[in-house]
Amino acid sequence: MNIELTVIPEGGVTSPAGFKAGGIHAGFRKNPGRLDMALLEADELCPAAGVFTQNVFCAAPVTVSRAHLDNQGYGYARALVVNSGIANAATGSVGLENARKMAQIVADTVQCATEDVLVASTGVIGTHLPLEPFETGVPELHARLGKNGHDAACAIMTTDTVSKEAAVSFVSTDADFEGVTFTVGGMSKGSGMIMPNMATMIACITTDAPVSPAQLHVALATAANASFNKVTVDGDTSTNDTCVAFASGKAAPSAGFFKEGSVALAEFTTALNAVCQNLARQMARDGEGATKLVTVNVKGAATDEEADLAARTVANSPLVKTAIAGHDANWGRIAGALGRSGAHFEQEGVDIDIMGMPVLRSGLPVGFDEDEALRRFEQDEIIIDCNLGAGKAETTVWTCDFTHEYISINGDYRS
């Protein structure tokens, strides 16, 4: 749907009405200057939805949040608490109990039911989660929550170098909501161990639109598939991937939920997709050690699945990613990745462009100016376009380059 979206400057998870958030150093990290716990609260119980990692080694907070959303991905919730530094993954029954207790501590502070609190953790796997930082930090943080969600976005970071935040608004043209302004905002973290499956790294989306729990879940899953699930930094899927959404309905407090098939629901879905894609691109750009955002466009595939296979194989190729880091327009590495992707095509039908510069046509090389290629590699975003010539399916995947710094970061991760 074509609607006019207004980007909110410095917008984020508290841009929609009905939410407050904040971040604090609670003690999960050694550095006292590092925020390590975030809390988001809705003014009242509201529709919520989530999509989570499909990793069999899923973390305790994923299991607990799934249960609090009735093991169907949607329900109602009041708050989200996230700690960074300790993942609470591979921690057995003790980890599950600690995840439940972190929800209970927030519930006691906010004065809601324990099952109305969603939880998430990120950090080192295999370390037990201490409860003392929650016991002291949650009441302190709750007392000073506000409309500036930036501290919350900073508190969920791990190896990220910058926080990821975005928000847009739109004026509805639906006859039932004509003239009403709705807002969608969000925050996310993710820099490495990123190639999710029906989830994202850690993300929270909010809206003041009157969306039902089931509608919110469908819209969130669809948006995640077109954004967070199209991001890959290194081909790894985290044990803790969590993406949740809350809908306060505060922009139209006297209205019922959007009607199925309505213009308003379509408008909301468009805005949600825009926010999720914005956050996804930010995560790819901030990949561990990255210097470039890389966009891989594949069209002409036989099926949607094969388009994704081809794009993801190119995006995950260490040879492609290191060539980009070295400003080398080595189209042979791209062609090689396409050829081993599992997508069905004839090499004689393949075209490849790098930064808008033709390098392969009908499976044969095209001469190009190396100096011009070097100039184009100076841009912040590197775009690779591939046409397989085998059908009409297409997709886009976002990734980043591989540099020496990626090895340094991950070699020292537990230090």
Short mmCIF file of N, CA, C and O in Angstrom, two decimals, residues 15-77:
data_model
loop_
_atom_site.label_atom_id
_atom_site.label_comp_id
_atom_site.label_asym_id
_atom_site.label_seq_id
_atom_site.Cartn_x
_atom_site.Cartn_y
_atom_site.Cartn_z
N SER A 15 8.18 6.49 21.01
CA SER A 15 7.49 7.49 20.18
C SER A 15 5.98 7.29 20.16
O SER A 15 5.23 8.27 20.21
N PRO A 16 5.46 6.07 20.09
CA PRO A 16 4.01 5.88 20.16
C PRO A 16 3.47 6.22 21.56
O PRO A 16 4.18 6.06 22.56
N ALA A 17 2.25 6.66 21.61
CA ALA A 17 1.61 6.98 22.90
C ALA A 17 1.37 5.71 23.69
O ALA A 17 1.07 4.65 23.14
N GLY A 18 1.53 5.83 25.02
CA GLY A 18 1.20 4.72 25.89
C GLY A 18 2.37 3.91 26.39
O GLY A 18 2.17 2.87 27.03
N PHE A 19 3.61 4.37 26.12
CA PHE A 19 4.78 3.62 26.52
C PHE A 19 5.83 4.52 27.17
O PHE A 19 5.97 5.68 26.80
N LYS A 20 6.58 3.93 28.08
CA LYS A 20 7.76 4.59 28.65
C LYS A 20 8.85 3.54 28.80
O LYS A 20 8.57 2.34 28.90
N ALA A 21 10.09 3.99 28.78
CA ALA A 21 11.21 3.05 28.79
C ALA A 21 12.43 3.71 29.38
O ALA A 21 12.49 4.93 29.56
N GLY A 22 13.43 2.90 29.67
CA GLY A 22 14.68 3.42 30.19
C GLY A 22 15.73 2.34 30.28
O GLY A 22 15.45 1.15 30.07
N GLY A 23 16.95 2.74 30.60
CA GLY A 23 18.05 1.81 30.75
C GLY A 23 18.89 2.18 31.95
O GLY A 23 18.93 3.36 32.36
N ILE A 24 19.59 1.20 32.51
CA ILE A 24 20.37 1.43 33.73
C ILE A 24 21.55 0.47 33.76
O ILE A 24 21.52 -0.58 33.11
N HIS A 25 22.60 0.82 34.49
CA HIS A 25 23.64 -0.15 34.80
C HIS A 25 23.21 -0.88 36.07
O HIS A 25 23.23 -0.31 37.16
N ALA A 26 22.80 -2.13 35.90
CA ALA A 26 22.29 -2.90 37.04
C ALA A 26 23.36 -3.79 37.66
O ALA A 26 23.21 -4.22 38.81
N GLY A 27 24.42 -4.08 36.92
CA GLY A 27 25.49 -4.88 37.47
C GLY A 27 25.77 -6.18 36.74
O GLY A 27 26.54 -7.02 37.22
N PHE A 28 25.17 -6.38 35.58
CA PHE A 28 25.46 -7.58 34.80
C PHE A 28 26.83 -7.48 34.13
O PHE A 28 27.45 -8.49 33.82
N ARG A 29 27.28 -6.26 33.90
CA ARG A 29 28.59 -6.03 33.30
C ARG A 29 29.53 -5.40 34.32
O ARG A 29 29.08 -4.70 35.25
N LYS A 30 30.83 -5.62 34.12
CA LYS A 30 31.81 -5.09 35.06
C LYS A 30 31.95 -3.58 34.94
O LYS A 30 32.20 -2.89 35.94
N ASN A 31 31.82 -3.07 33.74
CA ASN A 31 32.01 -1.64 33.51
C ASN A 31 30.82 -0.85 34.05
O ASN A 31 29.71 -0.95 33.51
N PRO A 32 31.00 -0.04 35.07
CA PRO A 32 29.87 0.70 35.66
C PRO A 32 29.31 1.77 34.73
O PRO A 32 28.19 2.26 34.95
N GLY A 33 30.05 2.11 33.69
CA GLY A 33 29.55 3.10 32.74
C GLY A 33 28.75 2.49 31.61
O GLY A 33 28.27 3.22 30.73
N ARG A 34 28.56 1.18 31.64
CA ARG A 34 27.86 0.47 30.57
C ARG A 34 26.44 0.12 31.02
O ARG A 34 26.24 -0.59 32.00
N LEU A 35 25.44 0.66 30.32
CA LEU A 35 24.06 0.30 30.61
C LEU A 35 23.85 -1.17 30.26
O LEU A 35 24.29 -1.63 29.21
N ASP A 36 23.17 -1.91 31.14
CA ASP A 36 23.03 -3.35 30.90
C ASP A 36 21.65 -3.92 31.23
O ASP A 36 21.47 -5.14 31.23
N MET A 37 20.68 -3.05 31.50
CA MET A 37 19.31 -3.54 31.69
C MET A 37 18.32 -2.50 31.17
O MET A 37 18.44 -1.31 31.48
N ALA A 38 17.38 -2.96 30.34
CA ALA A 38 16.35 -2.09 29.78
C ALA A 38 14.99 -2.54 30.26
O ALA A 38 14.73 -3.73 30.47
N LEU A 39 14.11 -1.56 30.42
CA LEU A 39 12.74 -1.85 30.83
C LEU A 39 11.79 -1.01 29.98
O LEU A 39 11.97 0.20 29.86
N LEU A 40 10.82 -1.68 29.38
CA LEU A 40 9.75 -1.01 28.65
C LEU A 40 8.44 -1.32 29.35
O LEU A 40 8.17 -2.47 29.69
N GLU A 41 7.64 -0.28 29.59
CA GLU A 41 6.34 -0.49 30.22
C GLU A 41 5.25 0.16 29.39
O GLU A 41 5.39 1.28 28.90
N ALA A 42 4.15 -0.57 29.24
CA ALA A 42 2.94 0.01 28.66
C ALA A 42 2.12 0.59 29.81
O ALA A 42 2.19 0.10 30.95
N ASP A 43 1.36 1.63 29.53
CA ASP A 43 0.56 2.25 30.58
C ASP A 43 -0.43 1.28 31.18
O ASP A 43 -0.81 1.40 32.35
N GLU A 44 -0.87 0.33 30.37
CA GLU A 44 -1.81 -0.69 30.85
C GLU A 44 -1.64 -1.95 30.02
O GLU A 44 -0.93 -1.94 29.00
N LEU A 45 -2.23 -3.03 30.46
CA LEU A 45 -2.16 -4.29 29.73
C LEU A 45 -2.64 -4.08 28.30
O LEU A 45 -3.68 -3.45 28.07
N CYS A 46 -1.89 -4.59 27.33
CA CYS A 46 -2.25 -4.34 25.93
C CYS A 46 -1.88 -5.54 25.06
O CYS A 46 -1.12 -6.42 25.48
N PRO A 47 -2.40 -5.61 23.84
CA PRO A 47 -2.04 -6.69 22.93
C PRO A 47 -0.53 -6.76 22.71
O PRO A 47 0.15 -5.73 22.63
N ALA A 48 -0.03 -7.98 22.64
CA ALA A 48 1.40 -8.20 22.43
C ALA A 48 1.60 -9.43 21.56
O ALA A 48 0.74 -10.32 21.51
N ALA A 49 2.72 -9.48 20.89
CA ALA A 49 3.05 -10.62 20.02
C ALA A 49 4.55 -10.79 19.99
O ALA A 49 5.31 -9.87 20.32
N GLY A 50 4.99 -11.96 19.58
CA GLY A 50 6.42 -12.20 19.51
C GLY A 50 6.77 -13.26 18.48
O GLY A 50 5.96 -14.13 18.16
N VAL A 51 7.97 -13.16 17.94
CA VAL A 51 8.57 -14.22 17.13
C VAL A 51 9.95 -14.48 17.72
O VAL A 51 10.63 -13.56 18.18
N PHE A 52 10.34 -15.75 17.74
CA PHE A 52 11.52 -16.15 18.49
C PHE A 52 12.43 -17.07 17.68
O PHE A 52 12.03 -17.61 16.65
N THR A 53 13.64 -17.26 18.19
CA THR A 53 14.61 -18.13 17.55
C THR A 53 14.04 -19.52 17.35
O THR A 53 13.23 -20.01 18.15
N GLN A 54 14.48 -20.17 16.27
CA GLN A 54 14.15 -21.57 16.04
C GLN A 54 15.32 -22.48 16.41
O GLN A 54 15.27 -23.69 16.19
N ASN A 55 16.36 -21.89 17.01
CA ASN A 55 17.52 -22.65 17.46
C ASN A 55 17.08 -23.63 18.56
O ASN A 55 16.45 -23.23 19.53
N VAL A 56 17.42 -24.92 18.40
CA VAL A 56 17.02 -25.92 19.40
C VAL A 56 17.62 -25.60 20.75
O VAL A 56 17.04 -25.88 21.80
N PHE A 57 18.80 -24.97 20.74
CA PHE A 57 19.47 -24.58 21.98
C PHE A 57 18.92 -23.23 22.45
O PHE A 57 19.69 -22.33 22.80
N CYS A 58 17.61 -23.06 22.44
CA CYS A 58 17.05 -21.74 22.77
C CYS A 58 17.26 -21.43 24.25
O CYS A 58 17.30 -22.32 25.11
N ALA A 59 17.38 -20.15 24.54
CA ALA A 59 17.66 -19.68 25.89
C ALA A 59 16.41 -19.72 26.77
O ALA A 59 15.28 -19.71 26.28
N ALA A 60 16.64 -19.72 28.08
CA ALA A 60 15.54 -19.77 29.06
C ALA A 60 14.54 -18.62 28.88
O ALA A 60 13.32 -18.86 28.93
N PRO A 61 14.99 -17.37 28.68
CA PRO A 61 14.00 -16.29 28.52
C PRO A 61 13.12 -16.46 27.29
O PRO A 61 11.97 -16.01 27.30
N VAL A 62 13.62 -17.11 26.25
CA VAL A 62 12.79 -17.39 25.08
C VAL A 62 11.66 -18.33 25.45
O VAL A 62 10.49 -18.11 25.11
N THR A 63 11.99 -19.38 26.20
CA THR A 63 10.98 -20.34 26.64
C THR A 63 9.93 -19.68 27.50
O THR A 63 8.72 -19.91 27.35
N VAL A 64 10.36 -18.81 28.41
CA VAL A 64 9.43 -18.14 29.33
C VAL A 64 8.54 -17.16 28.57
O VAL A 64 7.32 -17.11 28.78
N SER A 65 9.11 -16.37 27.67
CA SER A 65 8.31 -15.40 26.93
C SER A 65 7.31 -16.10 26.02
O SER A 65 6.17 -15.64 25.88
N ARG A 66 7.72 -17.20 25.40
CA ARG A 66 6.78 -17.98 24.60
C ARG A 66 5.59 -18.42 25.46
O ARG A 66 4.43 -18.31 25.04
N ALA A 67 5.88 -18.91 26.66
CA ALA A 67 4.82 -19.37 27.55
C ALA A 67 3.91 -18.22 27.95
O ALA A 67 2.68 -18.38 28.04
N HIS A 68 4.48 -17.03 28.18
CA HIS A 68 3.68 -15.87 28.58
C HIS A 68 2.83 -15.34 27.43
O HIS A 68 1.89 -14.57 27.67
N LEU A 69 3.15 -15.75 26.21
CA LEU A 69 2.31 -15.43 25.06
C LEU A 69 1.50 -16.67 24.66
O LEU A 69 1.18 -16.88 23.49
N ASP A 70 1.18 -17.47 25.66
CA ASP A 70 0.29 -18.63 25.51
C ASP A 70 0.81 -19.65 24.50
O ASP A 70 0.03 -20.42 23.93
N ASN A 71 2.12 -19.67 24.31
CA ASN A 71 2.75 -20.61 23.37
C ASN A 71 2.14 -20.58 21.98
O ASN A 71 2.18 -21.56 21.24
N GLN A 72 1.55 -19.43 21.63
CA GLN A 72 0.99 -19.25 20.29
C GLN A 72 1.52 -17.99 19.62
O GLN A 72 1.15 -17.67 18.49
N GLY A 73 2.38 -17.25 20.34
CA GLY A 73 3.00 -16.08 19.75
C GLY A 73 2.25 -14.78 19.96
O GLY A 73 2.70 -13.73 19.52
N TYR A 74 1.13 -14.81 20.64
CA TYR A 74 0.40 -13.57 20.90
C TYR A 74 -0.51 -13.70 22.11
O TYR A 74 -0.84 -14.80 22.55
N GLY A 75 -0.84 -12.55 22.66
CA GLY A 75 -1.68 -12.48 23.86
C GLY A 75 -1.71 -11.05 24.35
O GLY A 75 -1.83 -10.11 23.55
N TYR A 76 -1.55 -10.88 25.65
CA TYR A 76 -1.51 -9.55 26.25
C TYR A 76 -0.29 -9.45 27.16
O TYR A 76 0.14 -10.45 27.77
N ALA A 77 0.28 -8.26 27.26
CA ALA A 77 1.45 -8.06 28.10
C ALA A 77 1.48 -6.61 28.59
O ALA A 77 0.82 -5.73 28.04
#
